Amino acid sequence: MEEELKCPVCGSLFREPIILPCSHNVCLPCARTIAVQTPESEQHLPALLHPRGTAAPAPAPGPPGGSAAPLDPECAAGGGGDHADKLSLHSETDSGYGSYTPSLKSPNGVRVLPLVPAPPAGAAGAAAPRGAAGSSLTCPQCHRSASLEQRGLRGFQRNRLLEAIVQRYQQGRAAAAKCQLCDRSPAEPAAVLCEQCEVLYCAACQLRCHPARGPFAKHRLAPPPGHPGAPGGDGKGAGGGRKPATCAEHDLEHYSMYCVSCRSPVCYQCLEDGRHGKHDVKALGAMWKQHKAQLSQALNGVSDKAKEAKEFLVQLKNLLQQIQENGLDYEACLVAQCDALVDALTRQKAKLLTKVTKEREHKLKVVWDQINHCTLKLRQSTGLMEYCLEVIKENDPSGFLQISDALIKRVQVSQEQWVKGALEPKVSAEFDLTLDSEPLLEAIHHLDFIQMKFPVTVPPVPLLQLEKCCTRNNSVTLAWRMPPLSHNPVEGYILELDDGDGGQFREVYVGKETLCTIDGLHFNSTYNARVKAFNSSGVGPYSKTVILQTSDVAWFTFDPSSAHRDIVLSNDNQTATCSSYDDRVVLGTAAFSKGVHYWELHVDRYDNHPDPAFGIARINVVKDMMLGKDDKAWAMYVDNNRSWFMHCNSHTNRTEGGVSKGATVGVLLDLNKHNLTFYINGQQQGPPAFENIEGVFMPALSLNRNVQVTLHTGLEVPQCVKQPKLPSN
């Protein structure tokens, strides 16, 4: 976990960490050294890091290659700190991020400010604003530039959770800090740390090995990490005694709410000022619990992968021993066969030995590469897990929410890095090299290894990996593998699936992959699946049958890929409006051919009495006119007073009851009875709108720029509804 607690600039444990807009962290003193200048402000920015009327220190000799020496953090934090903190950072797109690549870098790859003399006192006042307007702060990890606004570095939020975890980590490390030079067992507790030698000494070893004279006289001795006398080692608990966080904008107010739009904790005064007045704001405690639950759920996947990785490492180490033993066996057999041949075999023997050695070295290299790669990923995942668990232990909601989104994404990315095949050996321990010594002496010069050790037969039964088989909505994913130590080659696999009603199996996939997802299945259905392998000798036996259940209700969003170009989607494709005054059509991402399905659309905005249309359509519906005007859609269009059913441009069943802002329109598609029913605010609009509809249908909507609706899915079919309104004359 220590790697998670180190600043990417100085490489030490974080001190006063701040959160950059890209969600990465950096020490506050280090942040003052990584300001990046755009070309037009390069000559003015240094003046901001020093008090007016004082000269900057002379530039120190730079390292080879022309890189600039980093600024002294104490100098940056001194009299010029207030100016440095107020730097307004520059972005190429004015969005808070830029792609400007600095030319001057410190030895660790981070851009720093060159130490140049400040301009005269009379010019400093005029130069500072220009430099401030054209400067930026580049994240040392993702290399994005961040905007500072008027508060400067003080505008970045302090990562209190990370600071507390670092403090707790230092205290724990101090308890285990032992002298590194003691001959005793166990070693004595460390008393000092030499910052130059980077060695921990007990009192006795310090007097013996590190006297305060000669070349050691100038060394700086500090308390061991986490000691009460060390920086950050005041002995206070990481969680106890901390005051509730106060708002960065309003020092007297505590955080009480969470702005979902800005993804930031806010106080009551922030809402009163109007900055977040129209944003989606939720209770701080509720969002804290929600994000903790999301992080915990994401950690479960990484934990499972880490467990698999540990088992895989054991398997790889056993594989190393088997390769070594088998390699020696093959060499001995080869030497025995070659020694039995006449002198003509001597020259060929050396060639064959070379082939075996190369094969063994290749296998060993591949396995070692896998071990190193897997160990690295495991260490990274374990460190991230430990860090996240420490974050979850914290009781600071606002501090947690400051970093939870980034941590959840990191955990998800960490889980996704264990891609298919990452935990499977790339080579086998077997050496498929059999020497045939029967041929006549004339064939000695053509002697070579026979690649296949055993006769080729049909492949064995594939093994279904049940832990990787899953369902999502109306799709299923299946994974399988061949048994270990299987010598028969596999050219491909055949995956079969029944119809969801216990009918005949049919082929749904033929290929070499061992992971397959089948989309477009029926909702609320039970499917049986099986797989078999094949090669040139024939088709192997079927695997065991796995049973998969699709979702009871449909979860879907609006489909941006098939929507008309004037449709505008937001809110993760759940909210739709239009940029045109003409009606445009957008479809849902789900397709239905059987079962009963229900979804609702909430009217967020309704201006100037437009006529939005709600219903179903086929995939090839016309999308540049109102839904229901062609023969590919069945819809109800509605104004502020009445509604009509429409199909093939035929208007029927006019019914009283319209929509307005805040109204809810429900759509009930019953493909068992082959009819379609509509509801407005829970009240059925007339009898079922359409009868005898069959085929494959997708949820559909048409609207113009005067309407905005939000889709709600995954709903149970309404059991009790109000009496339907009868069509008006």
XYZ file of C-alpha atoms in Angstrom:
729
model
C 0.000 0.000 0.000
C 2.959 2.341 0.475
C 3.036 3.182 -3.253
C -0.499 4.593 -2.929
C 0.691 6.930 -0.160
C 3.674 8.489 -1.983
C 3.631 11.812 -3.787
C 4.426 11.364 -7.510
C 6.628 14.483 -7.435
C 8.889 14.091 -4.389
C 8.490 10.317 -3.975
C 7.953 10.695 -0.214
C 4.817 10.108 1.818
C 2.204 12.770 1.171
C 2.400 16.005 3.133
C -0.700 18.209 3.072
C -2.083 16.404 -0.013
C -4.467 18.276 -2.307
C -6.819 16.819 -4.905
C -6.316 17.962 -8.497
C -9.326 18.152 -10.869
C -8.138 14.928 -12.521
C -8.598 13.159 -9.115
C -4.863 12.598 -8.600
C -3.118 13.865 -5.449
C 0.033 15.890 -4.896
C 1.730 17.478 -1.882
C 0.904 21.139 -1.423
C 4.621 22.102 -1.259
C 5.240 20.079 -4.421
C 2.302 21.724 -6.170
C 4.126 25.047 -5.970
C 7.037 23.553 -7.914
C 5.156 22.036 -10.845
C 3.431 25.085 -12.253
C 3.681 25.020 -16.027
C 4.091 28.177 -18.072
C 2.584 28.697 -21.472
C 4.939 30.357 -23.949
C 3.328 33.803 -23.790
C 3.734 34.004 -19.998
C 7.062 32.213 -19.557
C 8.955 35.414 -18.776
C 6.451 36.748 -16.222
C 5.527 33.742 -14.094
C 8.646 33.594 -11.863
C 7.869 37.014 -10.458
C 4.731 35.614 -8.872
C 6.713 33.190 -6.745
C 8.629 35.947 -4.903
C 7.534 38.975 -2.864
C 7.286 42.220 -4.675
C 10.454 44.214 -4.599
C 12.664 41.227 -3.789
C 14.913 39.430 -6.173
C 14.652 35.720 -6.827
C 17.658 33.592 -5.922
C 20.275 33.073 -8.540
C 19.741 30.005 -10.730
C 21.518 26.889 -9.554
C 23.566 24.821 -12.000
C 21.141 22.535 -13.820
C 21.624 18.807 -14.313
C 22.957 17.467 -17.597
C 20.539 17.706 -20.457
C 19.369 21.204 -19.692
C 16.680 20.342 -17.137
C 15.948 22.974 -14.535
C 16.539 22.501 -10.831
C 13.321 22.309 -8.794
C 12.302 25.279 -6.717
C 12.905 25.135 -3.010
C 9.483 24.400 -1.461
C 10.331 26.609 1.505
C 11.066 29.504 -0.816
C 7.820 28.926 -2.683
C 5.916 28.683 0.588
C 7.465 31.827 2.042
C 6.838 35.437 1.167
C 5.989 34.576 -2.440
C 3.620 31.782 -1.477
C 0.558 34.020 -1.543
C 1.355 35.075 -5.087
C 2.112 31.523 -6.189
C -1.151 30.285 -4.736
C -3.107 32.814 -6.784
C -1.796 31.616 -10.130
C -4.667 31.254 -12.585
C -3.919 28.292 -14.796
C -4.299 28.237 -18.554
C -6.155 25.672 -20.689
C -6.190 25.321 -24.443
C -9.961 24.781 -24.428
C -10.846 26.800 -21.296
C -12.262 23.576 -19.884
C -9.735 23.038 -17.114
C -7.555 20.662 -19.127
C -4.833 21.272 -21.641
C -2.250 19.373 -23.629
C 0.689 21.767 -23.457
C 3.922 19.819 -23.022
C 6.588 21.681 -21.015
C 10.100 21.799 -22.308
C 11.913 22.061 -18.976
C 11.727 19.070 -16.659
C 13.250 18.054 -13.381
C 15.128 14.729 -13.127
C 11.924 12.958 -12.055
C 10.089 14.102 -15.182
C 7.970 16.839 -13.557
C 7.979 20.356 -14.981
C 9.309 22.991 -12.569
C 9.737 26.735 -12.651
C 13.212 27.967 -13.618
C 14.907 30.137 -11.053
C 15.352 33.430 -12.876
C 15.678 36.915 -11.407
C 12.397 38.679 -10.726
C 11.615 41.804 -12.781
C 12.136 45.234 -11.193
C 9.681 46.284 -8.506
C 8.000 48.732 -10.818
C 7.393 46.097 -13.456
C 6.331 43.305 -11.122
C 2.887 44.690 -10.589
C 2.203 44.836 -14.316
C 3.837 41.536 -15.191
C 2.165 39.432 -12.543
C -1.346 39.493 -13.949
C -0.148 38.498 -17.409
C 1.820 35.584 -16.015
C -1.067 34.522 -13.853
C -3.457 34.526 -16.782
C -1.190 32.322 -18.902
C 0.048 29.706 -16.469
C -1.052 26.153 -15.723
C -0.433 23.304 -13.287
C 0.310 19.948 -14.874
C -0.589 16.706 -13.077
C 2.605 14.613 -12.828
C 0.664 11.396 -13.410
C -1.813 12.017 -16.245
C -0.098 15.209 -17.580
C -3.355 17.168 -17.689
C -3.384 20.861 -16.911
C -5.759 22.128 -14.220
C -7.388 25.523 -13.703
C -6.881 27.271 -10.357
C -9.400 30.149 -10.397
C -8.882 33.115 -8.049
C -8.080 31.164 -4.875
C -4.932 29.691 -6.369
C -3.637 26.517 -4.812
C -5.942 27.100 -1.861
C -8.820 26.451 -4.250
C -7.871 22.772 -4.426
C -9.575 20.674 -1.776
C -7.429 19.096 0.925
C -7.468 15.279 0.892
C -8.029 14.759 4.585
C -8.674 11.045 4.256
C -5.349 10.451 2.541
C -3.585 12.610 5.112
C -5.125 10.590 7.953
C -4.216 7.273 6.324
C -0.611 8.430 5.837
C -0.427 9.408 9.487
C -1.829 6.063 10.602
C 0.557 4.245 8.265
C 3.540 6.117 9.698
C 2.503 5.244 13.230
C 2.148 1.592 12.331
C 5.520 1.578 10.591
C 7.144 3.275 13.574
C 5.952 0.456 15.825
C 7.753 -2.036 13.569
C 10.848 0.090 12.833
C 13.925 -1.908 13.842
C 17.632 -1.229 13.671
C 19.021 -2.376 10.344
C 22.546 -3.081 11.625
C 21.851 -5.059 14.821
C 23.418 -8.510 15.128
C 20.883 -9.425 17.781
C 17.708 -11.347 17.103
C 15.288 -9.707 17.278
C 16.853 -6.372 16.400
C 16.600 -3.431 18.766
C 13.997 -0.704 18.042
C 15.357 2.068 15.853
C 16.244 5.321 17.593
C 17.261 7.524 14.655
C 17.140 7.609 10.864
C 20.059 9.019 8.896
C 18.508 10.910 6.001
C 21.716 10.701 3.938
C 22.472 7.023 4.550
C 18.765 6.088 4.654
C 19.557 3.598 7.429
C 17.801 3.063 10.785
C 20.085 2.833 13.834
C 19.472 1.835 17.423
C 21.345 3.846 20.067
C 24.209 1.337 20.339
C 24.689 0.910 16.585
C 24.613 4.665 16.095
C 27.555 5.158 18.447
C 29.456 2.282 16.862
C 28.692 2.721 13.144
C 27.610 6.341 12.757
C 29.662 8.599 15.065
C 29.030 12.334 14.956
C 32.479 13.132 13.577
C 34.413 12.986 10.364
C 32.305 12.590 7.212
C 29.250 11.704 9.347
C 29.284 15.030 11.181
C 27.226 16.754 8.489
C 24.631 13.966 8.238
C 21.169 14.823 9.494
C 19.719 12.399 12.038
C 15.934 12.371 12.410
C 13.482 10.321 14.465
C 12.298 7.136 12.723
C 9.149 7.423 10.586
C 5.994 7.696 12.649
C 7.871 8.573 15.840
C 6.246 11.377 17.884
C 9.165 13.603 17.008
C 8.992 12.864 13.298
C 6.923 14.925 10.849
C 3.317 13.768 11.053
C 4.079 11.582 14.079
C 2.224 13.468 16.792
C 0.671 10.254 18.001
C -2.910 11.359 17.390
C -5.278 8.820 15.929
C -6.097 9.088 12.264
C -9.798 9.100 12.792
C -10.330 10.481 16.279
C -10.171 14.109 17.242
C -10.664 15.518 13.749
C -13.150 18.346 13.498
C -15.924 18.194 10.897
C -14.776 19.604 7.592
C -15.668 23.194 6.835
C -16.576 24.550 3.424
C -13.674 25.851 1.351
C -15.795 28.836 0.238
C -17.496 29.547 3.589
C -15.139 28.949 6.500
C -17.859 29.013 9.163
C -20.125 26.464 7.489
C -19.801 22.670 7.666
C -20.445 20.408 4.693
C -24.034 19.141 4.862
C -25.061 18.259 1.293
C -23.504 16.704 -1.828
C -23.869 18.276 -5.271
C -24.288 15.421 -7.742
C -23.722 17.706 -10.727
C -20.394 19.054 -9.437
C -19.497 15.848 -7.559
C -18.476 17.872 -4.540
C -19.656 18.362 -0.930
C -21.361 21.723 -0.353
C -22.649 23.639 2.634
C -25.968 25.353 3.220
C -24.493 28.718 2.285
C -23.367 27.375 -1.114
C -26.989 26.538 -1.877
C -28.158 29.952 -0.681
C -25.619 31.773 -2.872
C -27.143 30.150 -5.928
C -24.051 28.496 -7.367
C -25.542 25.058 -6.755
C -29.166 26.190 -6.514
C -30.323 24.435 -9.687
C -28.042 21.417 -9.321
C -29.076 17.951 -8.184
C -28.233 18.017 -4.448
C -28.544 15.064 -2.087
C -27.898 14.409 1.597
C -24.221 14.047 2.445
C -24.703 10.954 4.608
C -26.804 9.140 2.011
C -24.280 9.735 -0.777
C -21.460 8.724 1.572
C -23.116 5.376 2.236
C -23.978 4.911 -1.440
C -20.417 5.514 -2.639
C -19.005 3.319 0.124
C -21.286 0.522 -1.028
C -20.174 1.009 -4.647
C -16.503 0.933 -3.667
C -17.007 -2.167 -1.520
C -18.823 -3.921 -4.344
C -16.078 -3.057 -6.812
C -13.449 -4.296 -4.362
C -15.066 -7.724 -4.270
C -14.158 -8.278 -7.911
C -10.548 -7.212 -7.375
C -10.317 -9.410 -4.284
C -11.451 -12.432 -6.277
C -8.887 -11.699 -8.975
C -6.134 -11.284 -6.392
C -7.028 -14.655 -4.919
C -6.898 -16.232 -8.369
C -3.569 -14.536 -9.032
C -2.042 -15.988 -5.856
C -3.181 -19.463 -6.855
C -1.877 -18.853 -10.361
C 1.548 -17.890 -9.017
C 1.722 -21.173 -7.119
C 0.789 -22.975 -10.319
C 3.496 -21.134 -12.273
C 6.156 -21.965 -9.690
C 5.189 -25.639 -9.838
C 5.340 -25.357 -13.601
C 8.913 -24.090 -13.329
C 9.955 -27.196 -11.427
C 8.169 -29.487 -13.878
C 9.832 -27.777 -16.827
C 13.219 -28.150 -15.187
C 12.664 -31.852 -14.439
C 11.138 -32.673 -17.806
C 13.842 -30.754 -19.591
C 16.544 -32.765 -17.856
C 14.711 -35.993 -18.652
C 14.475 -35.123 -22.325
C 18.147 -34.183 -22.468
C 19.193 -37.482 -20.889
C 17.023 -39.462 -23.306
C 18.381 -37.566 -26.250
C 22.004 -38.105 -25.187
C 21.387 -41.862 -24.729
C 19.864 -42.205 -28.205
C 22.558 -40.183 -29.923
C 25.413 -42.082 -28.194
C 23.958 -45.331 -29.562
C 24.300 -44.185 -33.167
C 27.392 -44.360 -35.347
C 29.883 -41.531 -35.791
C 27.637 -40.006 -38.434
C 25.198 -39.018 -35.676
C 27.761 -36.955 -33.727
C 27.327 -33.768 -35.731
C 23.539 -34.079 -35.681
C 23.507 -34.702 -31.924
C 24.768 -31.215 -31.138
C 22.007 -29.665 -33.242
C 19.308 -31.661 -31.498
C 20.669 -30.770 -28.048
C 20.589 -27.130 -29.026
C 16.928 -27.421 -29.991
C 15.992 -28.960 -26.650
C 17.927 -26.306 -24.752
C 16.299 -23.511 -26.730
C 12.878 -25.010 -26.137
C 13.507 -25.234 -22.410
C 14.926 -21.711 -22.235
C 11.966 -20.413 -24.193
C 9.505 -22.072 -21.845
C 11.384 -20.837 -18.781
C 11.540 -17.327 -20.162
C 7.834 -17.299 -20.928
C 6.955 -18.561 -17.450
C 9.301 -16.109 -15.718
C 7.832 -13.288 -17.762
C 4.371 -14.397 -16.648
C 5.493 -14.586 -13.020
C 7.002 -11.100 -13.101
C 4.014 -9.626 -14.895
C 1.470 -11.296 -12.631
C 3.436 -10.388 -9.486
C 3.496 -6.736 -10.533
C -0.231 -6.634 -11.201
C -0.951 -8.500 -7.978
C 1.153 -6.061 -5.953
C -0.632 -3.131 -7.556
C -4.063 -4.662 -6.951
C -3.205 -5.605 -3.352
C -1.892 -2.133 -2.618
C -5.013 -0.570 -4.099
C -7.203 -2.928 -2.066
C -5.450 -2.089 1.189
C -5.673 1.608 0.445
C -9.378 1.385 -0.417
C -10.102 -0.602 2.743
C -8.408 2.097 4.780
C -10.508 4.715 2.985
C -13.688 2.763 3.781
C -12.746 2.733 7.477
C -12.791 6.520 7.550
C -15.831 8.250 9.017
C -15.474 11.504 7.095
C -18.272 11.552 4.478
C -17.176 14.628 2.616
C -13.564 13.554 2.529
C -14.612 10.134 1.287
C -16.816 11.563 -1.453
C -13.939 13.717 -2.659
C -12.050 10.643 -3.783
C -14.672 7.898 -4.036
C -15.470 8.372 -7.759
C -11.821 8.173 -8.715
C -11.228 5.177 -6.458
C -14.252 3.331 -7.865
C -12.974 3.913 -11.395
C -9.477 2.776 -10.405
C -10.836 -0.384 -8.799
C -12.934 -1.122 -11.897
C -9.928 -0.533 -14.140
C -7.826 -2.755 -11.841
C -10.415 -5.509 -12.183
C -10.536 -5.135 -15.964
C -6.747 -5.504 -16.262
C -7.132 -9.215 -15.479
C -8.129 -9.894 -19.030
C -9.051 -13.253 -20.477
C -6.112 -15.662 -20.473
C -4.094 -13.594 -17.982
C -4.301 -16.356 -15.389
C -3.513 -19.248 -17.697
C 0.018 -20.559 -18.425
C 1.240 -19.624 -21.873
C 3.347 -22.767 -22.191
C 3.067 -26.376 -21.090
C 5.585 -28.226 -18.952
C 5.669 -31.016 -21.481
C 8.348 -31.152 -24.176
C 6.685 -32.519 -27.298
C 9.998 -33.711 -28.724
C 10.324 -37.453 -29.386
C 13.396 -38.797 -31.134
C 12.863 -41.717 -33.535
C 16.083 -43.802 -33.709
C 14.784 -46.520 -36.028
C 15.471 -45.060 -39.459
C 18.502 -46.194 -41.433
C 21.838 -44.445 -41.222
C 21.194 -42.756 -44.596
C 18.416 -40.716 -42.928
C 20.602 -39.415 -40.103
C 21.156 -36.047 -41.782
C 17.375 -35.604 -42.016
C 16.751 -36.551 -38.403
C 14.508 -34.086 -36.517
C 12.012 -33.975 -33.688
C 8.517 -35.343 -34.106
C 6.311 -32.522 -32.901
C 3.312 -34.524 -31.729
C 4.076 -36.767 -28.798
C 0.773 -38.624 -28.950
C -1.523 -39.579 -31.857
C -4.100 -36.917 -32.654
C -7.602 -37.708 -31.407
C -10.743 -35.672 -30.861
C -10.521 -33.027 -28.103
C -11.693 -33.830 -24.574
C -14.749 -32.353 -22.868
C -14.454 -28.564 -22.331
C -14.834 -27.364 -18.742
C -17.393 -24.596 -18.174
C -16.062 -21.804 -15.944
C -19.209 -21.217 -13.917
C -17.711 -18.295 -11.993
C -17.442 -16.383 -15.280
C -20.838 -17.377 -16.695
C -23.460 -14.703 -16.067
C -26.575 -12.972 -17.393
C -27.292 -9.289 -17.872
C -30.671 -8.010 -19.005
C -31.551 -10.232 -21.999
C -28.003 -11.394 -22.770
C -25.934 -14.298 -21.435
C -22.156 -14.718 -21.224
C -20.477 -18.132 -21.137
C -16.820 -19.026 -20.556
C -15.022 -22.344 -20.801
C -11.552 -23.855 -21.001
C -9.872 -27.132 -21.873
C -8.712 -29.496 -19.109
C -5.112 -29.029 -17.939
C -2.398 -31.210 -19.517
C -4.587 -31.862 -22.561
C -2.331 -32.992 -25.443
C -4.911 -33.025 -28.238
C -5.006 -29.856 -30.336
C -8.187 -27.783 -30.527
C -9.101 -25.930 -33.705
C -12.314 -24.354 -32.393
C -15.446 -24.617 -30.298
C -19.174 -24.961 -30.970
C -21.544 -23.271 -28.500
C -25.181 -24.383 -28.506
C -28.226 -22.780 -26.857
C -31.854 -23.859 -26.657
C -34.849 -21.593 -27.354
C -35.570 -20.700 -23.711
C -38.577 -23.022 -23.567
C -36.741 -26.343 -23.321
C -36.713 -26.826 -27.091
C -34.016 -28.057 -29.445
C -30.413 -26.822 -29.153
C -29.060 -24.645 -31.955
C -25.549 -23.414 -32.757
C -25.003 -19.793 -31.712
C -21.202 -19.576 -31.989
C -18.395 -21.384 -33.824
C -14.816 -20.145 -33.350
C -11.596 -20.221 -31.353
C -12.605 -17.906 -28.491
C -13.394 -19.316 -25.035
C -15.690 -16.452 -23.995
C -18.937 -15.630 -25.790
C -21.857 -13.256 -25.136
C -25.229 -13.868 -26.797
C -27.541 -10.838 -27.025
C -31.175 -10.431 -28.028
C -32.641 -13.250 -25.909
C -36.088 -13.256 -24.314
C -36.577 -11.643 -20.930
C -37.657 -13.770 -17.968
C -36.607 -16.986 -19.740
C -34.456 -19.973 -18.774
C -31.821 -21.071 -21.297
C -29.693 -24.238 -21.424
C -26.207 -23.989 -22.937
C -23.441 -26.460 -23.758
C -20.156 -26.404 -25.691
C -17.921 -28.883 -27.486
C -14.472 -28.695 -29.133
C -13.330 -29.928 -32.534
C -10.114 -30.542 -34.492
C -9.050 -32.308 -37.661
C -9.929 -35.691 -36.133
C -13.537 -34.775 -35.382
C -15.841 -33.252 -32.791
C -15.386 -33.974 -29.090
C -18.098 -34.680 -26.503
C -20.404 -32.005 -25.083
C -19.669 -30.239 -21.821
C -22.090 -30.270 -18.940
C -25.219 -28.194 -19.516
C -25.385 -24.849 -17.703
C -28.743 -23.181 -16.959
C -28.976 -19.385 -17.265
C -31.937 -17.166 -16.304
C -32.423 -13.811 -18.061
C -33.692 -10.739 -16.207
C -37.339 -10.614 -15.105
C -37.724 -6.983 -16.185
C -36.071 -4.989 -18.926
C -33.385 -2.396 -18.199
C -32.572 -0.188 -21.159
C -31.792 3.370 -22.258
C -32.282 5.457 -25.371
C -30.065 4.270 -28.232
C -27.751 7.071 -29.490
C -26.488 4.979 -32.405
C -29.902 4.650 -34.063
C -31.457 7.978 -32.986
C -32.078 10.828 -35.410
C -29.178 13.253 -35.493
C -31.341 16.042 -34.001
C -32.052 14.014 -30.864
C -30.070 15.215 -27.818
C -29.422 12.600 -25.101
C -28.063 13.139 -21.583
C -28.154 11.585 -18.115
C -26.442 8.402 -19.343
C -28.806 8.254 -22.348
C -31.897 8.222 -20.110
C -33.051 11.784 -20.852
C -34.026 12.907 -24.373
C -34.904 16.177 -26.064
C -34.494 17.562 -29.584
C -32.695 20.436 -31.267
C -35.348 20.795 -33.988
C -38.901 22.132 -34.019
C -39.882 19.078 -36.102
C -40.683 15.726 -34.529
C -37.763 13.293 -34.389
C -37.683 9.626 -33.315
C -35.399 7.835 -30.871
C -35.534 4.100 -30.040
C -34.619 2.132 -26.930
C -31.704 -0.280 -26.690
C -33.918 -3.300 -25.895
C -35.953 -5.410 -28.334
C -39.014 -7.437 -27.308
C -40.629 -10.417 -29.031
C -42.385 -12.167 -26.115
C -43.474 -11.529 -22.554
C -45.022 -8.522 -20.794
C -43.000 -5.307 -20.463
C -43.676 -1.923 -18.866
C -41.751 1.343 -18.826
C -42.484 4.972 -17.994
C -41.433 8.352 -19.355
C -41.416 11.403 -17.092
C -42.081 14.779 -18.757
C -39.323 17.091 -17.493
C -40.190 20.059 -19.752
C -43.335 20.876 -21.761
C -43.488 24.250 -23.548
C -45.882 25.682 -26.188
C -48.225 22.633 -26.226
C -46.270 20.201 -28.451
C -47.488 16.673 -29.349
C -44.938 14.092 -28.155
C -45.677 10.480 -29.169
C -44.949 7.389 -27.077
C -45.043 3.760 -28.207
C -43.164 0.989 -29.968
C -41.551 0.609 -33.377
C -39.568 -1.722 -35.555
C -35.869 -1.106 -36.115
C -36.437 0.395 -39.599
C -39.003 3.002 -38.526
C -38.816 6.408 -40.250
C -37.132 8.771 -37.791
C -37.748 12.247 -39.273
C -41.498 12.475 -38.592
C -43.965 11.822 -35.771
C -44.046 8.288 -34.405
C -46.986 6.322 -35.838
C -47.238 8.027 -39.215
C -45.722 5.026 -41.014
C -46.547 1.315 -40.804
C -43.482 0.552 -38.619
C -44.700 2.228 -35.404
C -47.650 2.059 -32.994
C -47.996 5.133 -30.780
C -50.098 7.433 -28.628
C -49.533 11.123 -29.280
C -50.792 13.604 -26.712
C -51.140 17.343 -26.161
C -52.067 19.224 -22.995
C -55.750 18.135 -23.121
C -56.258 14.943 -25.158
C -54.545 11.893 -26.592
C -54.903 9.849 -29.799
C -53.691 6.456 -30.964
C -51.885 6.456 -34.301
C -50.609 3.810 -36.749
C -50.109 4.219 -40.513
C -51.090 7.897 -40.034
C -54.565 6.795 -38.880
C -55.824 8.670 -35.779
C -58.221 6.757 -33.482
C -59.599 6.683 -29.928
C -59.415 10.333 -28.949
C -59.378 10.374 -25.134
C -59.545 13.215 -22.627
C -56.450 13.725 -20.513
C -53.211 15.349 -21.617
C -49.721 15.929 -20.265
C -47.852 18.803 -18.686
C -44.548 19.303 -16.917
C -44.176 16.575 -14.272
C -46.595 14.127 -15.931
C -45.738 10.421 -16.277
C -46.633 8.342 -19.346
C -46.640 4.551 -18.933
C -46.352 2.052 -21.823
C -47.507 -1.566 -21.291
C -46.520 -4.003 -24.071
C -48.170 -7.428 -23.625
C -46.807 -9.753 -26.312
C -48.577 -12.708 -24.726
C -51.939 -11.077 -25.543
C -50.458 -9.138 -28.492
C -51.723 -5.711 -27.402
C -50.399 -2.303 -26.335
C -51.803 -0.103 -23.507
C -50.966 3.455 -22.440
C -51.262 5.259 -19.087
C -51.040 8.943 -18.129
C -50.306 9.564 -14.446
C -51.387 5.988 -13.649
C -54.747 6.196 -15.475
C -55.341 3.983 -18.507
C -56.078 5.879 -21.723
C -59.048 3.985 -23.189
C -59.004 0.273 -24.040
C -55.831 -1.450 -25.269
C -54.600 0.725 -28.079
C -53.665 -1.916 -30.633
C -54.539 -5.597 -31.036
C -52.846 -8.484 -32.831
C -49.341 -6.988 -32.894
C -46.613 -9.564 -33.447
C -42.908 -9.478 -34.191
C -39.881 -7.759 -32.671
C -40.475 -4.287 -31.244
C -38.352 -1.615 -29.603
C -39.497 1.165 -27.232
C -39.875 4.375 -29.237
C -40.472 8.089 -28.705
C -40.890 11.136 -30.939
C -40.582 14.735 -29.722
C -39.363 18.215 -30.658
C -37.351 20.875 -28.889
C -40.278 21.952 -26.695
C -40.283 18.655 -24.802
C -37.784 16.835 -22.593
C -38.512 13.404 -21.095
C -36.622 10.971 -18.841
C -36.921 7.212 -19.267
C -37.518 4.887 -16.294
C -37.063 1.135 -16.845
C -36.770 -2.054 -14.824
C -40.331 -1.526 -13.557
C -42.759 -4.223 -12.535
C -45.953 -4.520 -14.576
C -48.632 -2.448 -12.787
C -51.149 -4.727 -11.081
C -53.778 -2.154 -10.146
C -54.633 0.760 -12.415
C -57.364 3.358 -12.421
C -60.425 2.800 -14.563
C -59.708 3.666 -18.189
C -60.995 6.884 -19.650
C -63.428 6.265 -22.486
C -62.741 7.773 -25.906
C -64.493 11.108 -26.441
C -66.718 11.764 -29.416
